[in-house]
mmCIF file of C-alpha atoms in Angstrom:
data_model
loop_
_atom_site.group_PDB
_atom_site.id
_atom_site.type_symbol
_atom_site.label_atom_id
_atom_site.label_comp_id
_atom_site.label_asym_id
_atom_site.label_seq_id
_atom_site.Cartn_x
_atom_site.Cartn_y
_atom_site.Cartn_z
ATOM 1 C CA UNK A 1 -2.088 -1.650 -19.877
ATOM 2 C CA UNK A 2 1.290 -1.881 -21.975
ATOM 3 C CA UNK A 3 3.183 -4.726 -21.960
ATOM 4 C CA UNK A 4 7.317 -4.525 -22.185
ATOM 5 C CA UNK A 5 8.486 -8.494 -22.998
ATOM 6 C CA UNK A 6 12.080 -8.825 -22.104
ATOM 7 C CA UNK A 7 12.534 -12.434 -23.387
ATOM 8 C CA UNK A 8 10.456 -14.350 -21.654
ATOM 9 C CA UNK A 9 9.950 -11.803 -18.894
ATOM 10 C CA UNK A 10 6.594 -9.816 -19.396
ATOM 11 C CA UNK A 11 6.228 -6.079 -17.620
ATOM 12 C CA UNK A 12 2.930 -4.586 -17.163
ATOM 13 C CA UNK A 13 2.428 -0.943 -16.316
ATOM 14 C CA UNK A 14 0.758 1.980 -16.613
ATOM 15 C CA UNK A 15 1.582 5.153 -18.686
ATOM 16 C CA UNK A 16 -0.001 8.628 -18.339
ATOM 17 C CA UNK A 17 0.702 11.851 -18.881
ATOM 18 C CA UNK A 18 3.537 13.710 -20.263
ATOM 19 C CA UNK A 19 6.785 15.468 -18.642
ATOM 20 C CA UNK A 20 10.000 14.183 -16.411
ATOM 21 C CA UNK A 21 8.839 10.451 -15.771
ATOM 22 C CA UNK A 22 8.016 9.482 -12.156
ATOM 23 C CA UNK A 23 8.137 5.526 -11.691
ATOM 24 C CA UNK A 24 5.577 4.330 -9.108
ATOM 25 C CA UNK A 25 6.230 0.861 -7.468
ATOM 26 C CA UNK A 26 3.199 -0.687 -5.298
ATOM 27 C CA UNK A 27 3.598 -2.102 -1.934
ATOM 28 C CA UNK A 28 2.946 -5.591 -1.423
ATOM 29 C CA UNK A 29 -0.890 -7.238 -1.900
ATOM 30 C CA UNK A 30 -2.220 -4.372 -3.685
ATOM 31 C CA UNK A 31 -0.605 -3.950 -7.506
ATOM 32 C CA UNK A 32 -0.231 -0.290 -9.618
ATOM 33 C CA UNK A 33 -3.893 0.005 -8.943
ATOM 34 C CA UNK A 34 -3.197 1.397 -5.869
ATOM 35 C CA UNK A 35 -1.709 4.417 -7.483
ATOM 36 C CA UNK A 36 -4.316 5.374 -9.320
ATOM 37 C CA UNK A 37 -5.108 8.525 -7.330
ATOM 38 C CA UNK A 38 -1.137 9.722 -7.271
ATOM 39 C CA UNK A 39 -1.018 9.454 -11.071
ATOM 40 C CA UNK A 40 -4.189 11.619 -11.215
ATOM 41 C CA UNK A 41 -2.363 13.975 -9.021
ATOM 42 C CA UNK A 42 0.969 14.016 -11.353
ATOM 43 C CA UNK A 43 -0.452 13.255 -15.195
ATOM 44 C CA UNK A 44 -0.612 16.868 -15.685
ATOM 45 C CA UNK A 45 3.202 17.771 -15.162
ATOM 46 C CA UNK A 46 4.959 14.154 -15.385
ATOM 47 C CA UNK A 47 4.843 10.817 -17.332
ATOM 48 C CA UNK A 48 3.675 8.583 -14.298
ATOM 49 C CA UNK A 49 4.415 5.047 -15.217
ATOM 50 C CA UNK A 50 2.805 2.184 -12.327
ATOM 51 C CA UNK A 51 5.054 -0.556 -12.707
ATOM 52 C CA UNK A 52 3.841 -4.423 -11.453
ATOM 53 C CA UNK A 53 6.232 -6.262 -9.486
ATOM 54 C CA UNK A 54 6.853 -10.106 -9.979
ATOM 55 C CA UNK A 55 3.120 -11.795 -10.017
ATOM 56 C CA UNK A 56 1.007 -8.830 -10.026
ATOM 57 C CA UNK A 57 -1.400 -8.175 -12.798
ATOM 58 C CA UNK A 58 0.492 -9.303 -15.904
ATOM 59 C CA UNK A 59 3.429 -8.890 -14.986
ATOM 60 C CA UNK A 60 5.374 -12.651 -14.655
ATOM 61 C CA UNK A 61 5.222 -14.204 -11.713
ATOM 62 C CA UNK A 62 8.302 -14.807 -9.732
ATOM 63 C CA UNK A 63 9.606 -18.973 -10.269
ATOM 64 C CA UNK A 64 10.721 -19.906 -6.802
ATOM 65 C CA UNK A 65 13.114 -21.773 -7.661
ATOM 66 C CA UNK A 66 15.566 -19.198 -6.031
ATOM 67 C CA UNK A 67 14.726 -16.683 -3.513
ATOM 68 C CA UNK A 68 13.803 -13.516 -4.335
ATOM 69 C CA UNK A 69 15.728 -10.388 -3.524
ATOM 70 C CA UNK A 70 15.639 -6.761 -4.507
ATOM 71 C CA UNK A 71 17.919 -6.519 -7.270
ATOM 72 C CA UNK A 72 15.524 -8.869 -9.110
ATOM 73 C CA UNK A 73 12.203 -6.755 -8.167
ATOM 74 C CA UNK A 74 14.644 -3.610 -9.545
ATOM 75 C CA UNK A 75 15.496 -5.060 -12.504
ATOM 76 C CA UNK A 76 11.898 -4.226 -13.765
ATOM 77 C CA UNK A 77 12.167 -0.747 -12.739
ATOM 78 C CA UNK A 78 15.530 -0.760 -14.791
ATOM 79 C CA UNK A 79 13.741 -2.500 -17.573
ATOM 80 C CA UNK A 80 11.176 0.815 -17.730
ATOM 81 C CA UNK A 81 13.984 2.952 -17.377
ATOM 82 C CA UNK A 82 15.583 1.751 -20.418
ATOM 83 C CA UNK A 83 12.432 3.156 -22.027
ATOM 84 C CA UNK A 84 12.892 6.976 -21.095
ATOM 85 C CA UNK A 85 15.252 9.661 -20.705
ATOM 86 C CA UNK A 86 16.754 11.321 -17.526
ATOM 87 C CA UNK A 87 15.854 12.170 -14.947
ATOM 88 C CA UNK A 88 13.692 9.337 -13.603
ATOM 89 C CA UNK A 89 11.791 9.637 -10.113
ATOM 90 C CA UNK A 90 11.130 6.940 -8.157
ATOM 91 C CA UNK A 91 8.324 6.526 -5.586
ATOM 92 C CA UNK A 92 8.004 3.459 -3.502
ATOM 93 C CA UNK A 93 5.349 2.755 -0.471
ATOM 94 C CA UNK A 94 6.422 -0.162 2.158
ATOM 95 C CA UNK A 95 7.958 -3.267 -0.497
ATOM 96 C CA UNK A 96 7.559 -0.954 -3.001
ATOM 97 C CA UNK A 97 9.959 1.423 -1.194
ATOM 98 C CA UNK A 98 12.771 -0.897 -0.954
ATOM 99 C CA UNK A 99 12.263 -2.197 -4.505
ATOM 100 C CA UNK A 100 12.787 2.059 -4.901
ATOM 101 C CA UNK A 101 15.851 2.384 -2.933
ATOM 102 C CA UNK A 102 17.421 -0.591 -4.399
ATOM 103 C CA UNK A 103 16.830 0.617 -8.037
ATOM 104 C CA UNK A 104 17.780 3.938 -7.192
ATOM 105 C CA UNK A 105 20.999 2.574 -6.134
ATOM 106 C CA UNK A 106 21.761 0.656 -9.502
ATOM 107 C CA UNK A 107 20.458 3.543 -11.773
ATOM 108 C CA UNK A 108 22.549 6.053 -9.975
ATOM 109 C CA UNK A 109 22.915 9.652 -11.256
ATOM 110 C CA UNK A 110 19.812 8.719 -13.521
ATOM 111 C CA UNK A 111 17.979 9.464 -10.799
ATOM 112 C CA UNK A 112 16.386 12.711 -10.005
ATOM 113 C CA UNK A 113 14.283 12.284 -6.540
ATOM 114 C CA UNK A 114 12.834 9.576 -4.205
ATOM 115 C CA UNK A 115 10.314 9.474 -2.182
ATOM 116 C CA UNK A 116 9.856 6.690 0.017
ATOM 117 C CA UNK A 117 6.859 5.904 2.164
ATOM 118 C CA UNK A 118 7.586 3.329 4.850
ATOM 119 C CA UNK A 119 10.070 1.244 2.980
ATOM 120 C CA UNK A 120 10.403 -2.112 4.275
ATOM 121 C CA UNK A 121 13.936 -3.265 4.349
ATOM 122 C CA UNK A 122 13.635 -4.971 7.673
ATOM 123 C CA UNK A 123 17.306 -6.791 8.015
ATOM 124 C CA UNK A 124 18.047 -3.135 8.736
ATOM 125 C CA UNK A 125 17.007 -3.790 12.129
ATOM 126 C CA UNK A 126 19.270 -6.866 12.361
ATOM 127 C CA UNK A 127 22.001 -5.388 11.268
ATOM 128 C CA UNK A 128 21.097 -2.006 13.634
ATOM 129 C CA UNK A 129 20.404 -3.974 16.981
ATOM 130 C CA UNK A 130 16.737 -2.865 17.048
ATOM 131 C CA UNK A 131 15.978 -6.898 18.230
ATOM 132 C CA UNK A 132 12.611 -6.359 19.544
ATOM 133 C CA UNK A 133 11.637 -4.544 16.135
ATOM 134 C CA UNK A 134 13.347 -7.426 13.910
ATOM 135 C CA UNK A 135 11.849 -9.974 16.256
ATOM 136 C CA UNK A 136 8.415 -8.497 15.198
ATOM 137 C CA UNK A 137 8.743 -8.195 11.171
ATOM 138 C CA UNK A 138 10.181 -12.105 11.682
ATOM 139 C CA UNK A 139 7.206 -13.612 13.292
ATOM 140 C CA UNK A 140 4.743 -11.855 10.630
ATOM 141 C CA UNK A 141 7.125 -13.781 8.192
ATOM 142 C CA UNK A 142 7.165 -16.732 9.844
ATOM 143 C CA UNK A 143 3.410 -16.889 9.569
ATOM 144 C CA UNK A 144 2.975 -15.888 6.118
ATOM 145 C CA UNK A 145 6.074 -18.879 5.212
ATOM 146 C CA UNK A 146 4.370 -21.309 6.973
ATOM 147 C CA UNK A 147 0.634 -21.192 6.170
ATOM 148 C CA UNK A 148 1.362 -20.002 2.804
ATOM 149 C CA UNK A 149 3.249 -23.108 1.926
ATOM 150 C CA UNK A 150 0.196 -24.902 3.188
ATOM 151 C CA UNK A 151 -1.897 -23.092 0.559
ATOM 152 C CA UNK A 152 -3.995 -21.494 3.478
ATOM 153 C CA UNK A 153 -4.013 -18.261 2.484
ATOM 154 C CA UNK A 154 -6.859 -17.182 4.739
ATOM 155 C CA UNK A 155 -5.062 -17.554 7.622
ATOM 156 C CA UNK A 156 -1.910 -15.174 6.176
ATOM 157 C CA UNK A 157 -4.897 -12.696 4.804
ATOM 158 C CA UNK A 158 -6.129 -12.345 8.531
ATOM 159 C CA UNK A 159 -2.960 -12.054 10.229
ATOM 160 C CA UNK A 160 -1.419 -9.782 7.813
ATOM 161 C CA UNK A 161 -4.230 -7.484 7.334
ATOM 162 C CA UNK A 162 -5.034 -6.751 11.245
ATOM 163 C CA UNK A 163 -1.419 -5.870 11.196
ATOM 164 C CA UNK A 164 -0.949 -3.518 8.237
ATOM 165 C CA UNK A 165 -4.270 -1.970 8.681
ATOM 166 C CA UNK A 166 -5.239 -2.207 12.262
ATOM 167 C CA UNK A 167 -6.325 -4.850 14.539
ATOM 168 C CA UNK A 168 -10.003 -5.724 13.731
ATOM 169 C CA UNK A 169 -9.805 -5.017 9.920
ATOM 170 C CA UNK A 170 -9.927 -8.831 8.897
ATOM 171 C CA UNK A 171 -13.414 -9.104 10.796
ATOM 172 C CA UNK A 172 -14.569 -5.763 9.392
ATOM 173 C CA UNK A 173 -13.664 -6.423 5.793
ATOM 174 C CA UNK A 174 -16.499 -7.475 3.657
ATOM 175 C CA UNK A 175 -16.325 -11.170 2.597
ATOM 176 C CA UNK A 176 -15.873 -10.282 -1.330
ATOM 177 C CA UNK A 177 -12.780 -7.899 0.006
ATOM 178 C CA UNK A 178 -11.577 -10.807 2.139
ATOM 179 C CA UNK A 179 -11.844 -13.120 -1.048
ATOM 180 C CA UNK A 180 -9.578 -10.327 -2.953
ATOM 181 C CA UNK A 181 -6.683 -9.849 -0.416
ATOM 182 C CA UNK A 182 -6.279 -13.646 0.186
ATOM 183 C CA UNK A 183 -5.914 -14.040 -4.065
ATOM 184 C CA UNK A 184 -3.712 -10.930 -3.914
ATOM 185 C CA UNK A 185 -1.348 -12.869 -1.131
ATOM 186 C CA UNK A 186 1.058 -15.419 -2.944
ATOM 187 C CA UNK A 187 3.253 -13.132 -4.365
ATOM 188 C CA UNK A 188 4.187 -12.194 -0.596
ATOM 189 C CA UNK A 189 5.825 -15.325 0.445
ATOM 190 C CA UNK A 190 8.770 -14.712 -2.007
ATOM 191 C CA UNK A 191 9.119 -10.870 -1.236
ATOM 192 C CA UNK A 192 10.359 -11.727 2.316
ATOM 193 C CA UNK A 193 13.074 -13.442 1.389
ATOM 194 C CA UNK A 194 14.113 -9.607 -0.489
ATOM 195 C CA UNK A 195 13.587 -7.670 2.272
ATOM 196 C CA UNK A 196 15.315 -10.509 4.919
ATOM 197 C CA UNK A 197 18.416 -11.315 3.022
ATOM 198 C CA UNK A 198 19.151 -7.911 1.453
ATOM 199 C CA UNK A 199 22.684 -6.947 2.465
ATOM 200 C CA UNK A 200 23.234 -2.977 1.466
ATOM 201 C CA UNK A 201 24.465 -1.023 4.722
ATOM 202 C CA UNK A 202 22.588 1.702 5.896
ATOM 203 C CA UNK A 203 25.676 3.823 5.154
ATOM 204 C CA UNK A 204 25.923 2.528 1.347
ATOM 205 C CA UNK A 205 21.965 3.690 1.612
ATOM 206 C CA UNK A 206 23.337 6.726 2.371
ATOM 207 C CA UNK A 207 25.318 7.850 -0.595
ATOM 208 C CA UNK A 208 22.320 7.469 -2.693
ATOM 209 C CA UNK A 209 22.719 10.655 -4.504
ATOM 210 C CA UNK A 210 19.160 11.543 -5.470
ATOM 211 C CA UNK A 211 16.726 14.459 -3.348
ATOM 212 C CA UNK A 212 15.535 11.443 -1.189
ATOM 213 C CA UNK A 213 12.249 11.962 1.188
ATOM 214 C CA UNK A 214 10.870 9.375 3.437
ATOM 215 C CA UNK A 215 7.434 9.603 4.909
ATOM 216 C CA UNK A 216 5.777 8.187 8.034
ATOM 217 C CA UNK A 217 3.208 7.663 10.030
ATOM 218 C CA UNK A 218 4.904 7.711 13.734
ATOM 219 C CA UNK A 219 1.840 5.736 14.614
ATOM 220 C CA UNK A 220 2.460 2.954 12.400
ATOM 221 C CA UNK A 221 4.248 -0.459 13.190
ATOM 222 C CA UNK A 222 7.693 -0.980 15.647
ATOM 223 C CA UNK A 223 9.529 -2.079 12.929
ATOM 224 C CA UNK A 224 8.658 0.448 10.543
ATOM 225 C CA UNK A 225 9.440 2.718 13.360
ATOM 226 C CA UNK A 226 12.941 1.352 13.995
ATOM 227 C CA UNK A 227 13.509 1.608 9.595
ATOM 228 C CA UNK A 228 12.749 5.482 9.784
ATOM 229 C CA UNK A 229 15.071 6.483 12.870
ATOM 230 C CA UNK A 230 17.947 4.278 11.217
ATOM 231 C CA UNK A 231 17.304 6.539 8.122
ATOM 232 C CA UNK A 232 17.185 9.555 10.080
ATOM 233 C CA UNK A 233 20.119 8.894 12.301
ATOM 234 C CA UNK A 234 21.945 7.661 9.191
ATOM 235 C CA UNK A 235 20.809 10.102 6.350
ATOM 236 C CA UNK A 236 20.391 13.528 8.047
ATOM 237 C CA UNK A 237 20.797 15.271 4.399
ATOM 238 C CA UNK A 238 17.384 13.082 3.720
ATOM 239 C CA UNK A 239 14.009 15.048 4.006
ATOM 240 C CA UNK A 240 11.639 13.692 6.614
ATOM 241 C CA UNK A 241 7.846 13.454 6.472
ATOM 242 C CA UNK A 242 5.133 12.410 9.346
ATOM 243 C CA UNK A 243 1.646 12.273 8.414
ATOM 244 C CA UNK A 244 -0.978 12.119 11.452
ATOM 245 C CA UNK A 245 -3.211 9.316 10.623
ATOM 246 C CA UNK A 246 -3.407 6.199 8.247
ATOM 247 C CA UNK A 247 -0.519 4.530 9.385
ATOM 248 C CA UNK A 248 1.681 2.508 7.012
ATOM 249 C CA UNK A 249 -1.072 2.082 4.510
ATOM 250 C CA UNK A 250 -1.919 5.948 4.242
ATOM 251 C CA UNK A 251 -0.912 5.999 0.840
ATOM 252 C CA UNK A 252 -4.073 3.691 0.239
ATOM 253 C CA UNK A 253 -6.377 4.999 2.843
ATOM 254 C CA UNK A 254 -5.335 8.598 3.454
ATOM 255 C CA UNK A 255 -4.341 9.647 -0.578
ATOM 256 C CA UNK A 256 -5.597 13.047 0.195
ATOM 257 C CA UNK A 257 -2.786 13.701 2.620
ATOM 258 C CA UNK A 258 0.144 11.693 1.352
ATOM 259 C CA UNK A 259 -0.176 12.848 -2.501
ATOM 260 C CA UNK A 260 0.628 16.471 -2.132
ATOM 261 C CA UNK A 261 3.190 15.670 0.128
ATOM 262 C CA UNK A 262 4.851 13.450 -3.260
ATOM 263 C CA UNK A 263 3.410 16.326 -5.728
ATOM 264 C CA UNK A 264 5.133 18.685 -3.626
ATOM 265 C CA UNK A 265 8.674 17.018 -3.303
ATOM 266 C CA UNK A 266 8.634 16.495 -6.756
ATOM 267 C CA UNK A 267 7.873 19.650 -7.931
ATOM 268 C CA UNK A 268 10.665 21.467 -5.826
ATOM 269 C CA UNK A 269 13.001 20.020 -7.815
ATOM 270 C CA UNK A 270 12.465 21.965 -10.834
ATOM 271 C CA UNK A 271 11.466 25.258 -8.965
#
């Protein structure tokens, strides 16, 4: 994969195809690898680029020395974009989303679409007075903060994969899958602190002037339930998505129905 060095911060990505560039940003534990199948889907009308967030694959991990927020995981999207011409498309699943909608933000006009799939910004609900909802996404945090600072990283993998993927998957997963989602963990502990401490208002959100669609599963999580109605109370002008299965990792599990969905977004914009 290419590397882009920005002093001493490395970027590693992926680059296919040719065309308006669409920027693909993973969702936590899982790297650009998981877009593999999306950039198959694309490659023949865009330049797909799979950019890896602070500590996945080569790309440097984050110090934590500070905590993290967005505007840091977006200044690697910005660092891509610096690369390319306009229009730039972003596509973001779950972290990867709100990395997406915070770079869209900063890039502005350069920005062409947006497609979001379960973005994560959970002091949303906070700041909403969905309680119940933020109550929820805190005590999966809490967890992950404190075992992960004990180095047990078992304990977050089985916690946090019976909740993203269903109650049961932990004791389903093979062991040598078990052994690969507990490695793929640490970077995790510093992306809550992004997604807690975040500020933007749903109505700054709002004026976001890119074609902007958010997906769903309305099977998936409360909290991620409680993000999408904010977004569709808030941004009416959005377009709105629900798949019917695969819940809020579809975009892993269920590629076959969430990538036309993205092909077909994209492609209305230059109908």
């Amino acid at each position: 994969m290419p590397v882009l060095s920005k002093g001493r911060l490395k970027i590693d990505y992926t680059d296919d195809g040719q065309g308006p560039v669409v920027v693909l940003v993973h969702s936590s534990v899982s790297a650009n690898r998981q877009w593999r199948a999306l950039t198959e889907a694309l490659k023949d009308r865009y330049r797909v680029l799979a950019v890896n967030l602070f500590g996945y694959g080569e790309t440097t991990a984050w110090p934590g020395t500070s905590p993290q927020s967005l505007y840091a995981q977006a200044q690697l999207v910005l660092a891509l974009s610096e690369e390319v011409a306009s229009p730039i498309h972003l596509v973001g699943h779950s972290f990867g989303g709100s990395v997406a909608l915070k770079a869209a933000m900063l890039l502005g006009p350069r920005v062409g679409s947006l497609v979001l799939f379960e973005p994560n910004p959970f002091y949303l609900l906070k700041q909403n007075g969905r309680t119940r909802a933020f109550l929820e996404s805190c005590a999966l945090r809490d967890h992950v903060k404190y075992f992960g600072a004990l180095g047990d990283w078992s304990s977050v993998a089985e916690r946090f994969a019976d909740y993203w993927l269903g109650d049961g998957a932990w004791s389903a997963m093979p062991e040598k899958r078990r052994v690969a989602f507990a490695e793929a963990l640490p970077p995790n502990f510093f992306e809550w602190d992004a997604v807690m401490q975040e500020e933007t208002t749903v109505e700054e959100w709002k004026s976001l002037t890119a074609r902007t669609l958010l997906v769903s599963d309305q099977a998936t999580r409360l909290p991620m339930r409680g993000i999408v109605d904010i977004f569709a109370e808030a941004c009416p002008h959005w377009s709105f998505h629900s798949v019917g299965e695969g819940g809020h990792m579809a975009p892993l599990t269920h590629p076959d129905l969430v990538n036309p969905i993205v092909r077909e977004f994209l492609d209305a914009g230059y109908a």
